[in-house]
Short mmCIF file of C-alpha atoms and ligand atoms in Angstrom, two decimals:
data_model
loop_
_atom_site.label_atom_id
_atom_site.label_comp_id
_atom_site.label_asym_id
_atom_site.label_seq_id
_atom_site.Cartn_x
_atom_site.Cartn_y
_atom_site.Cartn_z
CA MET K 1 101.35 91.48 95.61
CA LYS K 2 103.45 88.82 96.60
CA SER K 3 106.39 87.64 94.66
CA SER K 4 106.02 84.19 96.58
CA SER K 5 103.29 83.20 94.54
CA ALA K 6 103.69 84.73 91.36
CA PRO K 7 102.03 83.34 88.80
CA ARG K 8 103.31 83.88 85.29
CA PRO K 9 107.22 84.18 84.14
CA LEU K 10 109.17 87.01 85.03
CA ARG K 11 108.37 90.10 82.43
CA ILE K 12 111.34 92.52 81.55
CA HIS K 13 111.38 95.96 79.58
CA TYR K 14 113.69 96.28 76.14
CA SER K 15 113.46 97.67 73.13
CA GLU K 16 115.19 98.02 69.92
CA ALA K 17 115.09 101.70 70.55
CA PHE K 18 117.41 101.25 74.06
CA CYS K 19 120.26 100.85 71.48
CA LEU K 20 122.37 102.71 69.03
CA PRO K 21 124.70 101.43 66.16
CA SER K 22 127.42 102.68 68.48
CA GLY K 23 128.82 103.99 71.17
CA PRO K 24 129.21 103.59 74.80
CA GLU K 25 128.34 100.69 76.47
CA THR K 26 125.00 102.42 78.02
CA VAL K 27 123.72 102.83 74.14
CA THR K 28 125.14 99.71 72.85
CA LYS K 29 124.96 96.73 75.77
CA SER K 30 120.82 96.14 76.68
CA ARG K 31 120.70 94.25 72.63
CA LEU K 32 123.49 91.77 73.40
CA VAL K 33 121.82 91.30 77.08
CA ALA K 34 118.34 90.92 75.58
CA GLN K 35 120.10 88.15 73.32
CA ALA K 36 121.29 86.34 75.94
CA VAL K 37 118.35 86.66 78.15
CA ARG K 38 116.29 85.16 74.90
CA ARG K 39 119.50 82.25 74.50
CA HIS K 40 119.12 81.13 77.86
CA LEU K 41 116.48 82.18 79.92
CA PRO K 42 113.36 81.88 77.46
CA SER K 43 110.71 81.53 79.81
CA VAL K 44 111.73 85.25 80.13
CA GLU K 45 109.21 87.77 78.34
CA ILE K 46 111.06 90.54 76.78
CA VAL K 47 108.54 93.88 76.59
CA ALA K 48 108.91 97.00 74.70
CA PRO K 49 108.58 99.59 77.07
CA ALA K 50 106.47 103.09 76.47
CA PRO K 51 109.49 105.81 76.20
CA ALA K 52 108.87 108.25 79.58
CA THR K 53 106.99 112.12 78.21
CA LYS K 54 107.97 115.29 78.81
CA GLU K 55 105.02 115.90 81.16
CA GLU K 56 105.79 112.98 83.52
CA LEU K 57 109.42 113.40 83.86
CA LEU K 58 108.45 116.54 84.67
CA ALA K 59 107.96 115.21 88.62
CA VAL K 60 111.92 114.40 88.81
CA HIS K 61 113.31 117.07 86.60
CA GLU K 62 113.47 120.87 85.92
CA ALA K 63 111.57 122.10 82.92
CA SER K 64 114.34 124.31 81.43
CA TYR K 65 116.52 120.67 81.49
CA LEU K 66 113.98 118.51 80.02
CA GLU K 67 113.97 121.25 77.28
CA LYS K 68 117.43 121.33 76.30
CA VAL K 69 117.27 117.48 76.74
CA PHE K 70 114.55 117.55 74.38
CA GLY K 71 116.29 119.06 71.13
CA ALA K 72 116.28 122.79 72.41
CA ASP K 73 118.97 125.12 72.02
CA GLY K 74 121.01 122.17 69.88
CA GLY K 75 120.19 119.99 72.08
CA SER K 76 121.70 117.90 75.75
CA THR K 77 122.80 114.84 76.63
CA ALA K 78 125.47 112.93 79.13
CA LEU K 79 126.36 110.48 75.76
CA GLY K 80 127.80 112.67 73.55
CA GLU K 81 126.26 115.11 70.61
CA TRP K 82 121.91 115.06 70.72
CA SER K 83 120.29 113.32 67.51
CA GLU K 84 116.94 112.02 67.13
CA PRO K 85 117.79 107.78 68.04
CA LEU K 86 119.85 109.38 71.43
CA LEU K 87 116.73 111.11 72.60
CA ALA K 88 114.45 108.34 71.52
CA SER K 89 117.05 105.74 73.23
CA ILE K 90 117.09 108.03 76.48
CA LEU K 91 113.36 107.89 76.95
CA ALA K 92 113.11 104.81 75.82
CA THR K 93 115.17 103.21 78.79
CA THR K 94 113.94 105.89 81.16
CA GLY K 95 110.54 104.32 80.50
CA GLY K 96 111.21 100.68 81.23
CA VAL K 97 111.99 101.71 85.10
CA ARG K 98 108.83 103.01 85.23
CA ASP K 99 106.98 99.90 83.30
CA ALA K 100 108.94 97.45 85.18
CA VAL K 101 107.35 99.35 88.60
CA ASP K 102 103.82 98.94 87.47
CA GLU K 103 104.53 95.09 86.28
CA ALA K 104 106.34 94.86 90.20
CA LEU K 105 103.49 95.78 91.39
CA ARG K 106 101.33 93.60 89.50
CA SER K 107 103.46 90.13 89.74
CA GLY K 108 106.49 90.84 92.29
CA ARG K 109 109.18 91.33 90.08
CA SER K 110 110.62 92.97 87.05
CA GLY K 111 113.16 94.39 85.52
CA SER K 112 114.56 96.87 82.53
CA LEU K 113 117.46 96.79 80.79
CA SER K 114 118.09 100.45 81.03
CA SER K 115 121.10 101.81 81.91
CA GLY K 116 122.55 105.18 82.23
CA LEU K 117 120.01 106.65 85.31
CA HIS K 118 121.76 107.42 88.37
CA HIS K 119 124.17 110.60 88.16
CA ALA K 120 121.26 112.30 86.59
CA GLY K 121 120.42 115.00 88.68
CA ARG K 122 117.00 116.96 88.64
CA SER K 123 119.06 119.93 86.35
CA TYR K 124 121.90 117.99 85.74
CA GLY K 125 122.82 114.69 83.25
CA THR K 126 127.19 113.55 83.93
CA GLY K 127 128.31 110.32 83.61
CA TYR K 128 126.48 108.44 80.79
CA CYS K 129 123.20 109.22 82.39
CA THR K 130 121.17 112.14 81.28
CA LEU K 131 117.43 111.26 82.51
CA ASN K 132 116.79 109.79 86.06
CA GLY K 133 114.93 106.87 85.21
CA LEU K 134 115.38 105.64 88.93
CA ALA K 135 113.55 108.37 90.33
CA LEU K 136 110.80 108.37 87.67
CA ALA K 137 110.70 105.03 89.21
CA VAL K 138 110.61 105.77 92.81
CA VAL K 139 107.40 108.85 91.48
CA ARG K 140 105.40 105.64 90.18
CA ALA K 141 105.62 103.69 92.99
CA LEU K 142 105.07 106.58 95.58
CA GLU K 143 101.49 106.73 94.05
CA ARG K 144 100.39 103.07 95.06
CA VAL K 145 103.16 102.34 97.64
CA PRO K 146 103.81 104.12 101.32
CA SER K 147 107.65 104.11 100.62
CA VAL K 148 109.96 102.74 98.62
CA GLY K 149 113.77 102.31 99.41
CA VAL K 150 116.60 102.55 96.20
CA LEU K 151 119.10 100.01 96.19
CA ASP K 152 122.23 100.94 94.39
CA LEU K 153 124.65 98.65 93.94
CA ASP K 154 126.98 99.94 90.42
CA ALA K 155 130.27 100.63 91.25
CA HIS K 156 129.20 104.28 91.17
CA CYS K 157 127.75 106.49 94.25
CA GLY K 158 123.98 107.84 92.93
CA GLY K 159 124.70 111.52 93.72
CA GLY K 160 121.79 112.07 90.85
CA THR K 161 119.50 110.03 92.44
CA ALA K 162 120.25 112.38 95.83
CA ASP K 163 120.16 114.90 94.17
CA ILE K 164 116.71 114.58 92.84
CA LEU K 165 115.27 112.47 96.39
CA ALA K 166 117.01 113.21 99.41
CA GLN K 167 114.60 115.50 100.76
CA ASP K 168 111.55 113.51 100.23
CA PRO K 169 110.71 111.51 104.20
CA ARG K 170 109.15 108.14 101.89
CA VAL K 171 112.08 107.37 100.41
CA ARG K 172 115.20 105.28 101.73
CA LEU K 173 118.65 106.03 99.77
CA VAL K 174 120.81 102.78 99.63
CA ASP K 175 124.24 102.94 98.13
CA VAL K 176 127.60 100.81 98.13
CA SER K 177 130.00 101.63 95.15
CA VAL K 178 133.35 101.18 95.41
CA SER K 179 134.52 104.53 93.89
CA SER K 180 133.97 107.37 95.57
CA PHE K 181 132.33 108.86 92.05
CA ASP K 182 129.43 110.98 92.26
CA GLN K 183 129.65 110.67 96.14
CA TRP K 184 126.63 112.62 97.90
CA THR K 185 126.36 113.43 101.53
CA PRO K 186 124.07 111.86 103.55
CA SER K 187 121.73 114.32 105.61
CA ASP K 188 119.13 111.84 107.78
CA PRO K 189 120.55 108.66 108.60
CA ARG K 190 117.29 107.31 109.39
CA ARG K 191 116.91 107.12 105.84
CA HIS K 192 120.66 107.96 104.05
CA HIS K 193 123.31 105.20 103.52
CA LEU K 194 126.54 105.29 101.28
CA ARG K 195 129.54 102.98 101.81
CA ILE K 196 132.59 102.52 99.87
CA VAL K 197 134.47 99.53 99.61
CA LYS K 198 137.67 99.05 99.40
CA ARG K 199 138.35 95.43 99.96
CA PRO K 200 137.01 92.84 98.20
CA ASP K 201 136.41 90.70 100.84
CA GLN K 202 134.21 93.13 102.39
CA TYR K 203 132.19 93.70 99.37
CA LEU K 204 129.81 91.45 100.37
CA GLU K 205 128.89 91.98 103.92
CA ALA K 206 128.39 95.63 102.64
CA VAL K 207 126.04 94.35 100.97
CA ASP K 208 124.43 92.74 103.80
CA GLU K 209 124.18 95.95 105.71
CA ALA K 210 123.12 97.61 103.23
CA LEU K 211 119.65 95.36 102.98
CA GLY K 212 119.43 95.70 106.54
CA ARG K 213 119.21 99.42 106.46
CA LEU K 214 115.96 98.84 103.41
CA GLU K 215 114.40 97.05 106.76
CA GLY K 216 110.38 98.30 106.27
CA VAL K 217 110.11 99.78 102.81
CA SER K 218 107.14 98.89 100.33
CA PHE K 219 109.24 98.58 97.18
CA LEU K 220 112.65 98.01 96.17
CA ILE K 221 114.36 99.95 93.16
CA TYR K 222 117.98 97.95 92.75
CA ASN K 223 120.40 99.65 90.26
CA ALA K 224 122.29 96.20 89.57
CA GLY K 225 125.85 97.86 88.35
CA MET K 226 127.87 95.21 87.24
CA ASP K 227 130.85 98.02 86.78
CA ALA K 228 131.50 96.62 90.57
CA HIS K 229 133.23 93.32 89.17
CA GLY K 230 136.86 93.98 88.91
CA GLU K 231 137.21 92.94 85.01
CA ALA K 232 134.30 95.08 84.59
CA GLY K 233 135.68 98.72 85.83
CA GLY K 234 135.50 97.90 89.36
CA LEU K 235 136.59 96.64 92.04
CA GLU K 236 140.13 94.19 91.93
CA GLY K 237 138.75 90.97 93.35
CA VAL K 238 135.32 91.52 92.73
CA ASP K 239 134.26 88.47 90.73
CA THR K 240 131.53 86.52 88.79
CA ALA K 241 131.24 84.25 92.28
CA ILE K 242 130.71 87.00 94.79
CA ILE K 243 128.63 89.40 92.07
CA ARG K 244 126.10 86.37 91.34
CA GLU K 245 125.85 85.91 95.19
CA ARG K 246 124.82 89.53 95.33
CA GLU K 247 122.34 89.39 93.15
CA ARG K 248 121.05 86.41 94.72
CA ARG K 249 121.05 88.12 98.36
CA VAL K 250 119.16 91.26 96.74
CA VAL K 251 116.50 88.76 96.03
CA ALA K 252 115.95 86.72 99.09
CA TRP K 253 115.63 89.74 100.79
CA ALA K 254 112.75 90.69 98.63
CA GLU K 255 111.31 86.92 98.58
CA SER K 256 111.42 86.59 102.09
CA ARG K 257 109.19 90.16 102.87
CA HIS K 258 107.50 89.84 100.04
CA VAL K 259 108.48 93.82 98.61
CA PRO K 260 108.19 93.61 94.76
CA VAL K 261 111.11 94.64 93.50
CA ILE K 262 112.61 95.33 89.88
CA PHE K 263 116.22 95.88 88.26
CA ALA K 264 117.95 98.23 86.14
CA LEU K 265 120.98 96.98 84.15
CA ALA K 266 123.65 100.12 85.52
CA GLY K 267 127.00 100.60 84.52
CA GLY K 268 129.09 97.71 82.97
CA TYR K 269 132.14 98.68 81.10
CA ARG K 270 134.85 96.96 79.08
CA TRP K 271 137.36 99.55 80.75
CA ALA K 272 139.73 95.61 82.06
CA GLY K 273 139.63 94.02 78.65
CA LEU K 274 136.33 92.90 79.20
CA THR K 275 134.43 92.08 75.43
CA LEU K 276 130.93 93.52 75.25
CA GLU K 277 129.52 90.09 74.78
CA GLN K 278 131.31 89.44 78.41
CA VAL K 279 129.64 92.32 79.91
CA ALA K 280 126.64 90.84 78.90
CA ASP K 281 127.04 88.01 80.17
CA LEU K 282 127.32 89.70 83.47
CA HIS K 283 124.43 91.40 83.31
CA LEU K 284 122.95 87.75 82.47
CA GLU K 285 123.36 87.33 86.24
CA THR K 286 121.11 90.09 87.41
CA VAL K 287 118.14 88.15 85.24
CA LYS K 288 118.86 85.07 86.26
CA ALA K 289 118.56 85.62 89.88
CA PHE K 290 115.15 87.72 89.13
CA ALA K 291 113.99 84.67 86.87
CA ALA K 292 114.71 81.71 89.48
ZN1 LIG B 1 129.26 102.80 87.60
#
């Protein structure tokens, strides 16, 4: 399980099912990230995950909600009108995070080009998030390790993850945001940490503080949102150099402690004028740090 001795190249999860021909970044950008990985990081293996199943999702979502997500009553998603391809995308991206857990338990590091996860609660979807693949990944990891940390550095708070997992004493929830959207209330100071950063010069210090709150976890799930970047929808002044350093610090933290770690892409948008290719290039920073 020692990541420092990982003998094989980084293996991450993605399939064509993740993407639709059009729609929000959540269902369109990962194809471009995969292309960028193949172009710039040819040693990284990209493998197709097994889609999430209704049965395993019962560990993190209400049965009645899952029925709707799977198409009952006309279907329900947080990404617009229900369709078979959209459901397939949601199940593939959710399964990618779960498969990343298995790979990281073998090799030390993995990830999935998944987004649209952390706002989904036990019985609802919101903010482009229909199913909470982070929570599913936590459940998967807890089958093999005693404790799991979720580090959520997406621009927005991970209220859905907290809705599902806040009461589990084996789970540490650590969240640094630059927006109060989906804010949640930490109820256990030993296991919960939420900080909303308002100044770019405090961002990396807040990341260090967050990492300090993860000390002792035996597995780390990193929601690596790029929407904290000022040009990708986040906090003005948080630039690519800061994001690159953020990714380096997260990986170095896990590496130095021999904690298996996985990433998910999470947010990253064209709201401030970036092209989808530029958004994908930001996400490539996460894969680069994990591949280093
Ligand atoms: Zn976000």
